[in-house]
CSV table of N, CA and C in Angstrom, one decimal:
chain,number,residue,atom,x,y,z
Z,1,UNK,N,-33.7,-20.4,-16.4
Z,1,UNK,CA,-33.0,-20.8,-15.5
Z,1,UNK,C,-31.4,-20.3,-15.5
Z,2,UNK,N,-30.7,-20.9,-14.3
Z,2,UNK,CA,-29.7,-19.1,-13.7
Z,2,UNK,C,-29.1,-20.2,-13.3
Z,3,UNK,N,-27.6,-19.5,-13.2
Z,3,UNK,CA,-27.2,-20.8,-12.0
Z,3,UNK,C,-26.4,-20.3,-11.3
Z,4,UNK,N,-26.5,-20.7,-10.2
Z,4,UNK,CA,-26.1,-19.9,-9.2
Z,4,UNK,C,-24.4,-20.3,-8.9
Z,5,UNK,N,-23.8,-20.2,-7.2
Z,5,UNK,CA,-23.1,-18.7,-6.5
Z,5,UNK,C,-22.5,-21.0,-6.4
Z,6,UNK,N,-23.1,-22.1,-7.0
Z,6,UNK,CA,-21.9,-23.6,-6.1
Z,6,UNK,C,-21.9,-24.1,-7.6
Z,7,UNK,N,-21.7,-24.3,-8.5
Z,7,UNK,CA,-22.1,-24.3,-10.4
Z,7,UNK,C,-23.0,-25.7,-10.8
Z,8,UNK,N,-24.9,-24.9,-9.4
Z,8,UNK,CA,-25.6,-25.5,-10.7
Z,8,UNK,C,-27.0,-24.8,-10.9
Z,9,UNK,N,-27.3,-25.4,-12.1
Z,9,UNK,CA,-29.1,-24.7,-12.8
Z,9,UNK,C,-29.8,-24.4,-12.0
Z,10,UNK,N,-30.7,-24.1,-11.7
Z,10,UNK,CA,-31.7,-23.7,-11.2
Z,10,UNK,C,-33.8,-22.7,-11.7
Z,11,UNK,N,-34.5,-22.8,-11.6
Z,11,UNK,CA,-35.4,-22.8,-12.7
Z,11,UNK,C,-36.1,-21.9,-11.2
Z,12,UNK,N,-35.3,-21.7,-9.4
Z,12,UNK,CA,-34.9,-21.4,-8.3
Z,12,UNK,C,-34.5,-20.3,-7.2
Z,13,UNK,N,-34.4,-18.8,-8.4
Z,13,UNK,CA,-33.1,-18.2,-8.3
Z,13,UNK,C,-32.6,-18.0,-6.9
Z,14,UNK,N,-33.7,-18.3,-5.8
Z,14,UNK,CA,-34.2,-17.8,-4.2
Z,14,UNK,C,-32.8,-19.5,-3.8
Z,15,UNK,N,-33.6,-20.5,-4.1
Z,15,UNK,CA,-32.1,-21.4,-3.9
Z,15,UNK,C,-30.7,-21.0,-3.0
Z,16,UNK,N,-30.5,-21.5,-2.4
Z,16,UNK,CA,-29.1,-21.0,-1.3
Z,16,UNK,C,-28.3,-21.9,-1.4
Z,17,UNK,N,-27.7,-22.4,-0.8
Z,17,UNK,CA,-27.2,-23.3,0.4
Z,17,UNK,C,-28.0,-23.9,1.3
Z,18,UNK,N,-28.8,-23.2,2.3
Z,18,UNK,CA,-29.8,-23.5,2.8
Z,18,UNK,C,-30.9,-23.7,2.2
Z,19,UNK,N,-31.2,-23.2,0.8
Z,19,UNK,CA,-32.8,-23.8,0.4
Z,19,UNK,C,-32.6,-24.7,-0.2
Z,20,UNK,N,-33.2,-25.5,0.0
Z,20,UNK,CA,-33.7,-26.8,-1.0
Z,20,UNK,C,-33.9,-26.3,-2.1
Z,21,UNK,N,-33.8,-27.3,-3.4
Z,21,UNK,CA,-34.3,-26.6,-4.8
Z,21,UNK,C,-35.5,-27.3,-5.4
Z,22,UNK,N,-36.3,-26.7,-6.5
Z,22,UNK,CA,-37.2,-28.2,-6.8
Z,22,UNK,C,-36.9,-29.5,-7.4
Z,23,UNK,N,-35.5,-29.3,-7.0
Z,23,UNK,CA,-35.0,-30.4,-8.6
Z,23,UNK,C,-34.7,-32.6,-7.0
Z,24,UNK,N,-35.3,-33.5,-6.9
Z,24,UNK,CA,-34.9,-34.1,-6.0
Z,24,UNK,C,-34.0,-35.0,-5.8
Z,25,UNK,N,-33.5,-35.2,-4.5
Z,25,UNK,CA,-32.2,-35.8,-4.6
Z,25,UNK,C,-32.3,-36.9,-6.1
Z,26,UNK,N,-31.8,-37.4,-6.8
Z,26,UNK,CA,-31.1,-38.5,-7.7
Z,26,UNK,C,-31.3,-40.0,-7.3
Z,27,UNK,N,-32.2,-40.7,-7.0
Z,27,UNK,CA,-31.6,-42.3,-6.1
Z,27,UNK,C,-30.4,-42.7,-6.8
Z,28,UNK,N,-30.5,-44.2,-6.2
Z,28,UNK,CA,-28.9,-45.0,-7.1
Z,28,UNK,C,-29.4,-45.3,-7.7
Z,29,UNK,N,-30.7,-45.2,-9.1
Z,29,UNK,CA,-31.3,-45.9,-10.3
Z,29,UNK,C,-30.6,-44.4,-11.2
Z,30,UNK,N,-31.4,-43.9,-10.5
Z,30,UNK,CA,-30.7,-42.6,-11.7
Z,30,UNK,C,-29.7,-42.4,-11.3
Z,31,UNK,N,-28.6,-42.3,-10.1
Z,31,UNK,CA,-26.5,-42.0,-10.2
Z,31,UNK,C,-26.4,-42.6,-11.7
Z,32,UNK,N,-26.8,-44.3,-11.5
Z,32,UNK,CA,-26.4,-44.9,-12.1
Z,32,UNK,C,-26.1,-44.5,-13.6
Z,33,UNK,N,-27.4,-44.1,-14.2
Z,33,UNK,CA,-28.2,-43.1,-15.0
Z,33,UNK,C,-27.4,-42.7,-16.2
Z,34,UNK,N,-27.3,-41.6,-15.0
Z,34,UNK,CA,-25.9,-40.1,-15.1
Z,34,UNK,C,-25.0,-40.0,-15.5
Z,35,UNK,N,-24.4,-41.4,-15.0
Z,35,UNK,CA,-22.8,-41.6,-15.1
Z,35,UNK,C,-22.3,-42.3,-16.1
Z,36,UNK,N,-23.2,-42.0,-17.5
Z,36,UNK,CA,-22.4,-42.4,-19.1
Z,36,UNK,C,-22.6,-40.3,-19.6
Z,37,UNK,N,-23.8,-40.0,-18.5
Z,37,UNK,CA,-23.9,-38.4,-20.2
Z,37,UNK,C,-22.5,-37.5,-19.3
Z,38,UNK,N,-22.2,-37.5,-20.0
Z,38,UNK,CA,-21.3,-36.1,-19.2
Z,38,UNK,C,-21.2,-35.0,-18.6
Z,39,UNK,N,-20.7,-34.7,-17.6
Z,39,UNK,CA,-21.0,-33.7,-16.4
Z,39,UNK,C,-20.8,-32.5,-16.9
Z,40,UNK,N,-21.4,-31.7,-15.6
Z,40,UNK,CA,-21.5,-30.3,-16.4
Z,40,UNK,C,-20.2,-29.7,-16.4
Z,41,UNK,N,-20.0,-29.3,-17.2
Z,41,UNK,CA,-17.8,-28.4,-17.1
Z,41,UNK,C,-18.0,-27.6,-16.2
Z,42,UNK,N,-16.7,-27.9,-15.0
Z,42,UNK,CA,-16.9,-27.1,-13.9
Z,42,UNK,C,-17.1,-25.5,-14.2
Z,43,UNK,N,-17.9,-23.6,-13.0
Z,43,UNK,CA,-17.4,-23.1,-13.5
Z,43,UNK,C,-15.8,-22.7,-14.0
Z,44,UNK,N,-15.6,-21.3,-14.9
Z,44,UNK,CA,-14.1,-21.4,-15.6
Z,44,UNK,C,-14.0,-20.3,-14.2
Z,45,UNK,N,-12.9,-19.5,-13.6
Z,45,UNK,CA,-12.7,-18.9,-12.4
Z,45,UNK,C,-11.9,-17.0,-13.2
Z,46,UNK,N,-12.2,-16.6,-12.5
Z,46,UNK,CA,-12.3,-15.2,-12.9
Z,46,UNK,C,-10.5,-15.7,-13.0
Z,47,UNK,N,-9.7,-14.9,-14.1
Z,47,UNK,CA,-8.1,-14.4,-13.1
Z,47,UNK,C,-8.4,-13.7,-12.1
Z,48,UNK,N,-7.1,-13.5,-10.9
Z,48,UNK,CA,-7.2,-12.3,-10.5
Z,48,UNK,C,-7.2,-10.3,-11.0
Z,49,UNK,N,-7.9,-10.3,-10.4
Z,49,UNK,CA,-7.8,-8.9,-10.6
Z,49,UNK,C,-6.3,-8.5,-10.7
Z,50,UNK,N,-6.0,-7.0,-11.2
Z,50,UNK,CA,-5.2,-7.0,-11.2
Z,50,UNK,C,-4.8,-6.1,-9.5
Z,51,UNK,N,-3.5,-6.2,-9.1
Z,51,UNK,CA,-3.3,-4.8,-7.8
Z,51,UNK,C,-3.4,-3.4,-8.6
Z,52,UNK,N,-3.2,-2.9,-7.1
Z,52,UNK,CA,-3.9,-1.3,-7.4
Z,52,UNK,C,-2.7,-0.9,-7.2
Z,53,UNK,N,-2.7,0.5,-7.7
Z,53,UNK,CA,-1.4,1.5,-7.4
Z,53,UNK,C,-0.6,1.3,-6.1
Z,54,UNK,N,-1.3,0.7,-5.0
Z,54,UNK,CA,-1.7,0.9,-4.0
Z,54,UNK,C,-1.0,-0.4,-3.2
Z,55,UNK,N,-1.3,-1.3,-3.9
Z,55,UNK,CA,-1.2,-3.0,-3.5
Z,55,UNK,C,-0.2,-2.6,-4.2
Z,56,UNK,N,0.7,-2.9,-5.1
Z,56,UNK,CA,2.0,-3.2,-5.0
Z,56,UNK,C,2.2,-2.1,-4.5
Z,57,UNK,N,2.8,-0.9,-4.8
Z,57,UNK,CA,3.8,0.0,-3.5
Z,57,UNK,C,3.8,-1.1,-2.6
Z,58,UNK,N,2.5,-1.0,-1.7
Z,58,UNK,CA,2.3,-2.4,-0.3
Z,58,UNK,C,3.4,-3.4,-0.2
Z,59,UNK,N,3.3,-4.0,-1.5
Z,59,UNK,CA,3.9,-5.1,-1.3
Z,59,UNK,C,5.8,-5.1,-1.1
Z,60,UNK,N,6.2,-4.1,-2.3
Z,60,UNK,CA,7.0,-3.6,-1.9
Z,60,UNK,C,7.8,-3.2,-1.3
Z,61,UNK,N,7.1,-2.5,-0.7
Z,61,UNK,CA,7.9,-1.3,1.0
Z,61,UNK,C,7.4,-3.0,1.5
Z,62,UNK,N,6.5,-3.8,1.5
Z,62,UNK,CA,6.9,-5.3,2.0
Z,62,UNK,C,8.3,-5.6,2.7
Z,63,UNK,N,8.4,-6.3,1.3
Z,63,UNK,CA,9.7,-6.4,1.1
Z,63,UNK,C,11.4,-5.4,1.4
Z,64,UNK,N,10.8,-4.6,1.1
Z,64,UNK,CA,12.2,-3.7,1.8
Z,64,UNK,C,12.2,-3.6,3.1
Z,65,UNK,N,11.0,-3.4,4.3
Z,65,UNK,CA,11.6,-3.6,5.0
Z,65,UNK,C,11.1,-4.4,6.0
Z,66,UNK,N,11.1,-5.2,5.5
Z,66,UNK,CA,11.6,-6.9,6.3
Z,66,UNK,C,12.8,-6.6,5.9
Z,67,UNK,N,13.8,-6.4,5.3
Z,67,UNK,CA,15.1,-6.5,4.6
Z,67,UNK,C,15.7,-5.9,6.5
Z,68,UNK,N,15.0,-4.4,5.8
Z,68,UNK,CA,15.5,-2.8,6.9
Z,68,UNK,C,15.0,-4.0,8.3
Z,69,UNK,N,14.2,-4.9,8.3
Z,69,UNK,CA,14.0,-4.8,10.5
Z,69,UNK,C,14.1,-6.3,10.0
Z,70,UNK,N,15.2,-6.5,10.1
Z,70,UNK,CA,15.5,-8.4,9.8
Z,70,UNK,C,14.9,-8.9,11.2
Z,71,UNK,N,15.0,-8.4,12.4
Z,71,UNK,CA,15.2,-9.2,14.0
Z,71,UNK,C,14.5,-8.0,14.7
Z,72,UNK,N,14.2,-8.5,16.2
Z,72,UNK,CA,13.6,-8.0,16.4
Z,72,UNK,C,13.9,-6.7,17.2
Z,73,UNK,N,14.9,-6.4,17.2
Z,73,UNK,CA,16.1,-5.9,18.2
Z,73,UNK,C,16.4,-4.7,17.2
Z,74,UNK,N,15.6,-5.0,15.9
Z,74,UNK,CA,16.3,-3.5,15.1
Z,74,UNK,C,15.3,-2.6,14.8
Z,75,UNK,N,13.4,-2.9,15.8
Z,75,UNK,CA,13.0,-2.4,15.7
Z,75,UNK,C,13.3,-1.3,17.1
Z,76,UNK,N,12.3,0.4,16.4
Z,76,UNK,CA,12.4,1.7,17.4
Z,76,UNK,C,12.1,1.2,18.4
Z,77,UNK,N,12.7,1.8,19.9
Z,77,UNK,CA,12.6,1.1,21.7
Z,77,UNK,C,11.0,2.2,21.4
Z,78,UNK,N,9.9,2.4,22.1
Z,78,UNK,CA,9.2,3.3,22.9
Z,78,UNK,C,10.1,4.4,23.0
Z,79,UNK,N,11.3,4.6,23.8
Z,79,UNK,CA,11.4,5.9,24.1
Z,79,UNK,C,12.3,6.9,23.2
Z,80,UNK,N,12.8,5.9,22.3
Z,80,UNK,CA,12.5,5.9,20.7
Z,80,UNK,C,12.1,7.1,20.6
Z,81,UNK,N,10.9,6.9,20.5
Z,81,UNK,CA,10.0,7.1,19.2
Z,81,UNK,C,9.7,8.7,20.0
Z,82,UNK,N,9.1,8.2,21.1
Z,82,UNK,CA,9.0,9.3,22.6
Z,82,UNK,C,9.9,10.4,21.4
Z,83,UNK,N,10.9,10.4,22.0
Z,83,UNK,CA,12.3,11.2,21.9
Z,83,UNK,C,11.8,12.5,20.4
Z,84,UNK,N,12.1,11.3,19.4
Z,84,UNK,CA,11.5,11.8,18.0
Z,84,UNK,C,10.2,13.3,18.2
Z,85,UNK,N,9.1,12.4,19.4
Z,85,UNK,CA,8.1,12.9,18.7
Z,85,UNK,C,8.6,14.1,19.3
Z,86,UNK,N,8.8,14.4,20.7
Z,86,UNK,CA,9.1,15.4,21.5
Z,86,UNK,C,10.5,16.5,20.8
Z,87,UNK,N,11.3,16.1,20.2
Z,87,UNK,CA,12.6,16.4,19.1
Z,87,UNK,C,12.1,18.0,17.9
Z,88,UNK,N,11.0,17.0,17.4
Z,88,UNK,CA,9.6,17.0,16.0
Z,88,UNK,C,9.3,18.6,16.8
Z,89,UNK,N,9.0,19.0,18.1
Z,89,UNK,CA,8.6,19.9,17.7
Z,89,UNK,C,9.7,21.3,18.9
Z,90,UNK,N,11.6,20.8,18.3
Z,90,UNK,CA,11.8,22.1,18.8
Z,90,UNK,C,12.2,23.3,18.1
Z,91,UNK,N,13.1,23.7,18.8
Z,91,UNK,CA,12.7,25.4,17.8
Z,91,UNK,C,13.1,24.9,16.1
Z,92,UNK,N,14.9,24.8,16.8
Z,92,UNK,CA,15.3,24.8,14.8
Z,92,UNK,C,14.2,23.9,13.5
Z,93,UNK,N,14.1,22.7,14.0
Z,93,UNK,CA,13.1,21.7,13.1
Z,93,UNK,C,11.4,22.5,12.5
Z,94,UNK,N,10.8,23.2,13.8
Z,94,UNK,CA,10.3,23.6,13.1
Z,94,UNK,C,10.7,25.6,12.3
Z,95,UNK,N,12.2,26.2,12.8
Z,95,UNK,CA,12.6,27.1,11.9
Z,95,UNK,C,11.9,26.5,10.5
Z,96,UNK,N,13.1,25.5,10.3
Z,96,UNK,CA,13.4,25.4,9.5
Z,96,UNK,C,12.2,25.2,8.3
Z,97,UNK,N,11.5,24.0,8.9
Z,97,UNK,CA,10.1,23.5,8.3
Z,97,UNK,C,9.1,25.2,7.1
Z,98,UNK,N,9.1,26.0,9.1
Z,98,UNK,CA,8.5,27.2,8.2
Z,98,UNK,C,9.7,27.9,7.2
Z,99,UNK,N,10.5,27.7,7.0
Z,99,UNK,CA,11.5,28.9,5.7
Z,99,UNK,C,10.8,27.9,4.4
Z,100,UNK,N,11.6,26.5,4.8
Z,100,UNK,CA,10.5,25.7,3.1
Z,100,UNK,C,9.1,25.5,2.9
Z,101,UNK,N,8.4,25.7,3.4
Z,101,UNK,CA,7.3,25.1,3.1
Z,101,UNK,C,6.1,25.8,4.3
Z,102,UNK,N,6.2,27.3,4.8
Z,102,UNK,CA,5.8,28.4,4.9
Z,102,UNK,C,4.9,28.2,6.6
Z,103,UNK,N,4.5,27.0,7.2
Z,103,UNK,CA,4.0,26.8,8.3
Z,103,UNK,C,4.5,26.0,9.0
Z,104,UNK,N,4.4,25.9,10.6
Z,104,UNK,CA,4.6,25.2,11.3
Z,104,UNK,C,4.5,23.4,11.0
Z,105,UNK,N,5.6,22.4,11.3
Z,105,UNK,CA,5.2,21.3,11.2
Z,105,UNK,C,4.7,20.6,12.3
Z,106,UNK,N,3.6,19.4,11.3
Z,106,UNK,CA,3.0,18.8,12.6
Z,106,UNK,C,2.9,17.5,12.3
Z,107,UNK,N,3.4,16.9,14.2
Z,107,UNK,CA,4.3,15.9,14.7
Z,107,UNK,C,2.9,14.8,14.6
Z,108,UNK,N,1.8,15.4,14.6
Z,108,UNK,CA,1.2,14.3,14.9
Z,108,UNK,C,1.5,12.7,14.5
Z,109,UNK,N,2.2,12.8,13.4
Z,109,UNK,CA,2.5,11.6,13.2
Z,109,UNK,C,3.0,11.0,13.2
Z,110,UNK,N,3.9,11.4,14.9
Z,110,UNK,CA,5.3,11.0,15.2
Z,110,UNK,C,4.6,10.2,16.7
Z,111,UNK,N,3.5,10.9,17.5
Z,111,UNK,CA,2.6,10.7,18.5
Z,111,UNK,C,2.5,9.7,18.0
Z,112,UNK,N,1.3,9.3,16.6
Z,112,UNK,CA,1.2,8.1,16.9
Z,112,UNK,C,2.0,6.6,17.0
Z,113,UNK,N,2.9,7.4,15.6
Z,113,UNK,CA,3.8,6.3,16.1
Z,113,UNK,C,4.4,5.8,17.6
Z,114,UNK,N,4.9,6.5,18.4
Z,114,UNK,CA,4.2,6.1,19.7
Z,114,UNK,C,3.2,5.5,20.9
Z,115,UNK,N,2.0,5.8,20.2
Z,115,UNK,CA,0.7,5.0,21.0
Z,115,UNK,C,0.9,4.1,20.6
Z,116,UNK,N,1.2,3.2,18.8
Z,116,UNK,CA,1.2,2.7,18.7
Z,116,UNK,C,2.3,0.9,18.8
Z,117,UNK,N,3.9,2.1,19.5
Z,117,UNK,CA,4.4,0.8,20.3
Z,117,UNK,C,4.6,0.8,21.2
Z,118,UNK,N,4.0,1.8,22.8
Z,118,UNK,CA,3.2,1.1,23.2
Z,118,UNK,C,1.9,-0.2,23.5
Z,119,UNK,N,1.2,0.5,22.7
Z,119,UNK,CA,-0.2,-0.7,21.6
Z,119,UNK,C,0.4,-2.8,21.6
Z,120,UNK,N,1.8,-2.2,21.4
Z,120,UNK,CA,2.8,-3.6,20.6
Z,120,UNK,C,3.0,-4.7,22.3
Z,121,UNK,N,3.3,-3.5,23.2
Z,121,UNK,CA,3.2,-4.3,24.5
Z,121,UNK,C,3.6,-5.6,24.7
Z,122,UNK,N,2.6,-6.3,24.4
Z,122,UNK,CA,1.7,-7.0,24.8
Z,122,UNK,C,1.8,-8.2,23.8
Z,123,UNK,N,2.5,-8.0,23.3
Z,123,UNK,CA,2.6,-9.1,21.8
Z,123,UNK,C,3.5,-9.1,22.4
Z,124,UNK,N,4.5,-10.9,21.2
Z,124,UNK,CA,5.4,-11.2,21.6
Z,124,UNK,C,6.5,-10.3,20.9
Z,125,UNK,N,7.4,-11.1,20.7
Z,125,UNK,CA,8.9,-9.9,19.8
Z,125,UNK,C,8.7,-9.9,18.7
Z,126,UNK,N,8.7,-11.3,18.0
Z,126,UNK,CA,8.5,-11.7,17.1
Z,126,UNK,C,6.6,-10.9,15.9
Z,127,UNK,N,5.7,-11.1,16.3
Z,127,UNK,CA,4.5,-10.4,16.6
Z,127,UNK,C,4.9,-8.9,16.3
Z,128,UNK,N,5.8,-8.6,17.3
Z,128,UNK,CA,5.7,-7.3,17.8
Z,128,UNK,C,6.5,-6.4,16.4
Z,129,UNK,N,7.4,-7.4,16.4
Z,129,UNK,CA,8.1,-6.8,15.1
Z,129,UNK,C,7.8,-6.6,13.6
Z,130,UNK,N,6.5,-8.1,13.4
Z,130,UNK,CA,5.9,-8.3,12.0
Z,130,UNK,C,4.7,-7.4,11.9
Z,131,UNK,N,4.2,-6.8,13.2
Z,131,UNK,CA,3.6,-4.8,13.1
Z,131,UNK,C,4.5,-4.6,12.6
Z,132,UNK,N,5.0,-3.6,13.7
Z,132,UNK,CA,5.9,-2.8,12.9
Z,132,UNK,C,6.4,-3.3,11.4
Z,133,UNK,N,7.0,-3.2,11.0
Z,133,UNK,CA,6.6,-3.5,9.5
Z,133,UNK,C,5.9,-3.7,9.1
Z,134,UNK,N,4.8,-4.4,9.4
Z,134,UNK,CA,3.7,-3.5,8.9
Z,134,UNK,C,3.3,-2.6,8.3
Z,135,UNK,N,3.0,-1.8,9.4
Z,135,UNK,CA,2.9,-0.3,10.7
Z,135,UNK,C,3.5,0.8,9.3
Z,136,UNK,N,5.0,0.1,8.9
Z,136,UNK,CA,5.8,1.6,8.3
Z,136,UNK,C,5.6,1.0,7.4
Z,137,UNK,N,4.8,-0.2,6.1
Z,137,UNK,CA,5.3,-0.5,5.0
Z,137,UNK,C,3.8,0.2,4.3
Z,138,UNK,N,3.3,0.3,5.5
Z,138,UNK,CA,1.7,1.6,5.2
Z,138,UNK,C,2.3,2.0,4.6
Z,139,UNK,N,2.4,2.8,6.2
Z,139,UNK,CA,2.9,4.1,5.7
Z,139,UNK,C,4.1,4.2,4.2
Z,140,UNK,N,5.0,4.1,4.6
Z,140,UNK,CA,5.6,3.8,3.4
Z,140,UNK,C,5.4,4.2,1.3
Z,141,UNK,N,4.3,2.6,1.6
Z,141,UNK,CA,3.3,2.7,0.2
Z,141,UNK,C,2.8,4.4,-0.3
Z,142,UNK,N,1.4,4.5,1.6
Z,142,UNK,CA,0.8,5.4,1.1
Z,142,UNK,C,1.5,6.9,0.6
Z,143,UNK,N,2.8,7.3,1.6
Z,143,UNK,CA,3.7,8.2,0.6
Z,143,UNK,C,4.1,8.4,-0.6
Z,144,UNK,N,4.3,7.0,-1.1
Z,144,UNK,CA,5.3,7.2,-3.2
Z,144,UNK,C,3.8,7.9,-4.1
Z,145,UNK,N,2.4,6.9,-2.8
Z,145,UNK,CA,1.8,7.2,-4.4
Z,145,UNK,C,0.8,8.1,-3.2
Z,146,UNK,N,1.1,9.2,-2.9
Z,146,UNK,CA,0.4,10.4,-2.7
Z,146,UNK,C,1.3,11.6,-3.4
Z,147,UNK,N,0.9,13.0,-3.6
Z,147,UNK,CA,1.5,13.7,-3.7
Z,147,UNK,C,2.6,13.9,-3.8
Z,148,UNK,N,4.0,14.3,-4.0
Z,148,UNK,CA,4.8,14.4,-3.9
Z,148,UNK,C,5.4,16.3,-4.0
Z,149,UNK,N,6.3,16.8,-3.9
Z,149,UNK,CA,7.0,18.5,-4.6
Z,149,UNK,C,7.8,18.5,-4.8
Z,150,UNK,N,8.4,16.6,-5.8
Z,150,UNK,CA,8.5,16.6,-7.1
Z,150,UNK,C,7.7,16.5,-9.1
Z,151,UNK,N,6.5,16.7,-8.1
Z,151,UNK,CA,5.4,16.6,-9.0
Z,151,UNK,C,4.6,18.5,-9.5
Z,152,UNK,N,5.5,19.0,-9.9
Z,152,UNK,CA,5.5,19.9,-10.7
Z,152,UNK,C,5.9,20.3,-12.4
Z,153,UNK,N,6.7,19.0,-12.6
Z,153,UNK,CA,7.0,18.2,-13.9
Z,153,UNK,C,5.8,17.9,-14.6
Z,154,UNK,N,5.2,18.0,-15.4
Z,154,UNK,CA,5.0,16.6,-16.8
Z,154,UNK,C,5.7,16.3,-17.9
Z,155,UNK,N,5.9,14.9,-17.3
Z,155,UNK,CA,5.9,14.3,-18.3
Z,155,UNK,C,5.6,14.1,-20.7
Z,156,UNK,N,7.2,15.2,-21.2
Z,156,UNK,CA,6.8,14.8,-21.9
Z,156,UNK,C,6.2,13.1,-22.8
Z,157,UNK,N,5.6,13.3,-24.0
Z,157,UNK,CA,6.0,12.1,-24.1
Z,157,UNK,C,6.5,11.9,-26.3
Z,158,UNK,N,6.7,13.1,-26.2
Z,158,UNK,CA,7.4,13.4,-27.5
Z,158,UNK,C,8.3,14.5,-27.2
Z,159,UNK,N,9.9,14.4,-27.9
Z,159,UNK,CA,10.0,15.7,-28.2
Z,159,UNK,C,9.6,16.6,-28.4
Z,160,UNK,N,10.4,18.3,-27.6
Z,160,UNK,CA,9.9,19.5,-28.0
Z,160,UNK,C,10.3,19.8,-30.0
Z,161,UNK,N,9.6,19.9,-31.0
Z,161,UNK,CA,9.8,20.6,-32.4
Z,161,UNK,C,11.3,21.7,-31.8
Z,162,UNK,N,12.3,21.4,-33.1
Z,162,UNK,CA,12.7,22.2,-32.3
Z,162,UNK,C,13.9,22.8,-32.4
Z,163,UNK,N,14.2,22.0,-30.2
Z,163,UNK,CA,14.8,22.6,-29.2
Z,163,UNK,C,16.0,21.2,-28.9
Z,164,UNK,N,16.8,21.7,-29.5
Z,164,UNK,CA,17.9,23.0,-28.3
Z,164,UNK,C,17.2,24.0,-30.3
Z,165,UNK,N,16.8,25.1,-30.4
Z,165,UNK,CA,17.2,25.5,-31.9
Z,165,UNK,C,18.4,25.1,-32.4
Z,166,UNK,N,18.7,25.2,-33.7
Z,166,UNK,CA,19.5,25.1,-34.4
Z,166,UNK,C,19.9,26.7,-34.7
Z,167,UNK,N,21.0,27.3,-35.0
Z,167,UNK,CA,21.5,27.9,-34.8
Z,167,UNK,C,22.1,28.3,-36.6
Z,168,UNK,N,22.3,29.3,-36.7
Z,168,UNK,CA,22.7,29.6,-38.1
Z,168,UNK,C,24.7,29.8,-37.9
Z,169,UNK,N,25.0,29.4,-37.9
Z,169,UNK,CA,27.0,30.0,-38.3
Z,169,UNK,C,26.9,31.1,-38.7
Z,170,UNK,N,25.6,32.1,-40.2
Z,170,UNK,CA,26.4,33.2,-40.7
Z,170,UNK,C,25.5,33.7,-39.6
Z,171,UNK,N,24.6,33.6,-39.6
Z,171,UNK,CA,23.9,34.8,-38.7
Z,171,UNK,C,24.4,35.2,-37.0
Z,172,UNK,N,25.1,34.7,-36.4
Z,172,UNK,CA,25.8,33.9,-35.4
Z,172,UNK,C,27.4,34.9,-35.5
Z,173,UNK,N,28.1,35.2,-36.7
Z,173,UNK,CA,29.5,35.8,-36.8
Z,173,UNK,C,29.3,36.8,-37.4
Z,174,UNK,N,28.0,37.4,-38.0
Z,174,UNK,CA,27.1,39.2,-39.0
Z,174,UNK,C,27.1,40.0,-36.9
Z,175,UNK,N,26.7,39.1,-36.0
Z,175,UNK,CA,26.7,39.9,-35.3
Z,175,UNK,C,27.5,40.7,-34.3
């Protein structure tokens, strides 16, 4: 006997919502007789799975971005995004990136922001704000859980033994 998705048991494992089971529908006299017997308990739902690290970060960033862009006038305009894209390829930012990271800066994400802004032109103002907030939250959440330049340190579980080393005052004064 197997339990199907809808909480009833059946010997026919192929039965679904569109396929009838082998059991016939109870008549009115059978229904009255079955009222005295307790009905089987409804299946217990499994608890919600815990949120992944990305989903937690996304929820936090969604709240932060909602605060940063409270109304439509606060989201950047398409021309501002285009200016940021063009200035990204200027000489000074590129030289700074070569000095810091040893390579030219990739500005394709700024171009993608500009194209996304153009794609939002057909939306009404509140929907445009909501979509922009969602995009920025996704970007920041991915950045938060991704690799960072600060990932060079390992967190210690316990402190080092004999650190800092104790200095014997007699040995320090005899030198």
